[in-house]
Amino acid sequence: MTESSYEVRPIGRVESPLTDRASAPRQGDEGAPDAWLVFREDVHEGLRDLRVGDEVILLTWFDRAARDVLVVHPRGDLARQRQGVFSTRSPDRPNPIGLHRVTILAIEGSRILVKDLEALNGTPVVDVKPVLAQDTAER
Amino acid sequence: MTESSYEVRPIGRVESPLTDRASAPRQGDEGAPDAWLVFREDVHEGLRDLRVGDEVILLTWFDRAARDVLVVHPRGDLARQRQGVFSTRSPDRPNPIGLHRVTILAIEGSRILVKDLEALNGTPVVDVKPVLAQDTAER
């Protein structure tokens, strides 16, 4: 197996009232606030078909995560048995990519307001994708 | 905005009969084959709670993608109007992270067989996450 690595270049940042990991909600549907995504001007054209009301998948980079962690207590709850990180959504994992399904509430140029985002202020944004039927289909 | 970048270190590779981007299915539910995910031994412990039958979200790095692309013809169809990449699932995008919802068919040590994966042979695997209810809920 070759040992290449790849460079993630943030396309923007999260602007959020959440600044403290300890007090942030674990998931967006657990009381997370609305947050602005502030995109770099040089990716603006890629945003041109996003619309208010769209549901999108937002990928972030948890820049405050520990990358050498392979087992965690789910949700940080010490009473719960430790699990392999790939069975959890812990931000602490080898490649700390955050996956968030959010709804667009407003668009102002290269700033996009989304509903219920649990990412901390300053978190790098790395991608935005549309939700496909196959993401949500009952299997 | 600071201009930090981050290093993605693959945790494994895809082993698949698909070798040619032009002939690969666009999405996993469009006739993609089963494929093995071959993980690095040093992340093995993180896999320990994955089970046959689990549905997971697989993140890959499209290492053959073009990163300087901001508008594309959806699904490569020149008859369709170009769209901003963040409204498409094109592999060509600033951070070419692939998102695949797959079901685990078999586990053999650090090798995991998944159903219907459209990623090409050799594609780097960067993360595995459980599917949460909020990923699939009708909104």
mmCIF file of N, CA and C in Angstrom, chain A residues 5 9 12 18-19 24 29 36 41 51 55 68 75 89 112 119 121 125 129 135 138:
data_model
loop_
_atom_site.group_PDB
_atom_site.id
_atom_site.type_symbol
_atom_site.label_atom_id
_atom_site.label_comp_id
_atom_site.label_asym_id
_atom_site.label_seq_id
_atom_site.Cartn_x
_atom_site.Cartn_y
_atom_site.Cartn_z
ATOM 1 N N SER A 5 -0.209 11.034 0.989
ATOM 2 C CA SER A 5 -1.206 11.799 1.726
ATOM 3 C C SER A 5 -1.684 12.923 0.818
ATOM 4 N N ARG A 9 -7.679 21.729 1.489
ATOM 5 C CA ARG A 9 -7.584 23.195 1.543
ATOM 6 C C ARG A 9 -8.967 23.737 1.842
ATOM 7 N N GLY A 12 -13.746 27.562 3.244
ATOM 8 C CA GLY A 12 -14.413 28.573 4.050
ATOM 9 C C GLY A 12 -14.312 28.221 5.523
ATOM 10 N N LEU A 18 -20.920 29.075 18.968
ATOM 11 C CA LEU A 18 -20.294 27.973 19.714
ATOM 12 C C LEU A 18 -18.776 28.110 19.677
ATOM 13 N N THR A 19 -18.186 28.205 20.855
ATOM 14 C CA THR A 19 -16.731 28.355 20.883
ATOM 15 C C THR A 19 -16.051 27.287 21.724
ATOM 16 N N ALA A 24 -20.586 22.273 23.476
ATOM 17 C CA ALA A 24 -21.291 22.217 22.182
ATOM 18 C C ALA A 24 -22.191 20.987 22.130
ATOM 19 N N ASP A 29 -29.106 18.226 15.651
ATOM 20 C CA ASP A 29 -30.517 18.212 16.030
ATOM 21 C C ASP A 29 -30.693 18.182 17.545
ATOM 22 N N TRP A 36 -23.265 30.779 10.247
ATOM 23 C CA TRP A 36 -22.892 31.228 8.904
ATOM 24 C C TRP A 36 -21.721 30.409 8.395
ATOM 25 N N GLU A 41 -13.654 33.753 -1.521
ATOM 26 C CA GLU A 41 -14.147 34.367 -2.760
ATOM 27 C C GLU A 41 -13.805 33.508 -3.976
ATOM 28 N N ARG A 51 -29.633 27.225 -3.144
ATOM 29 C CA ARG A 51 -30.817 28.063 -2.937
ATOM 30 C C ARG A 51 -31.293 27.952 -1.502
ATOM 31 N N GLU A 55 -31.462 21.402 1.241
ATOM 32 C CA GLU A 55 -30.771 20.603 2.256
ATOM 33 C C GLU A 55 -29.466 20.146 1.658
ATOM 34 N N ASP A 68 -5.038 10.637 16.891
ATOM 35 C CA ASP A 68 -4.399 9.362 17.233
ATOM 36 C C ASP A 68 -5.331 8.473 18.049
ATOM 37 N N ARG A 75 -20.218 9.497 22.620
ATOM 38 C CA ARG A 75 -20.732 10.770 23.094
ATOM 39 C C ARG A 75 -19.962 11.274 24.315
ATOM 40 N N ARG A 89 -19.482 8.867 15.798
ATOM 41 C CA ARG A 89 -19.301 10.144 15.113
ATOM 42 C C ARG A 89 -18.328 11.051 15.872
ATOM 43 N N ILE A 112 -23.372 31.907 3.702
ATOM 44 C CA ILE A 112 -24.577 31.080 3.688
ATOM 45 C C ILE A 112 -24.946 30.725 5.129
ATOM 46 N N ALA A 119 -20.956 22.542 14.703
ATOM 47 C CA ALA A 119 -19.515 22.820 14.566
ATOM 48 C C ALA A 119 -19.144 24.115 15.288
ATOM 49 N N ASN A 121 -17.146 27.676 16.230
ATOM 50 C CA ASN A 121 -16.707 28.871 15.510
ATOM 51 C C ASN A 121 -15.289 28.670 14.962
ATOM 52 N N VAL A 125 -14.465 24.718 6.627
ATOM 53 C CA VAL A 125 -15.429 24.051 5.736
ATOM 54 C C VAL A 125 -14.636 23.457 4.579
ATOM 55 N N LYS A 129 -22.266 19.291 -0.505
ATOM 56 C CA LYS A 129 -22.812 18.367 -1.511
ATOM 57 C C LYS A 129 -24.326 18.357 -1.385
ATOM 58 N N ASP A 135 -28.959 8.665 -0.221
ATOM 59 C CA ASP A 135 -28.449 8.955 1.123
ATOM 60 C C ASP A 135 -29.509 8.730 2.178
ATOM 61 N N GLU A 138 -34.733 4.450 2.950
ATOM 62 C CA GLU A 138 -34.808 3.331 3.894
ATOM 63 C C GLU A 138 -34.328 2.088 3.168
#
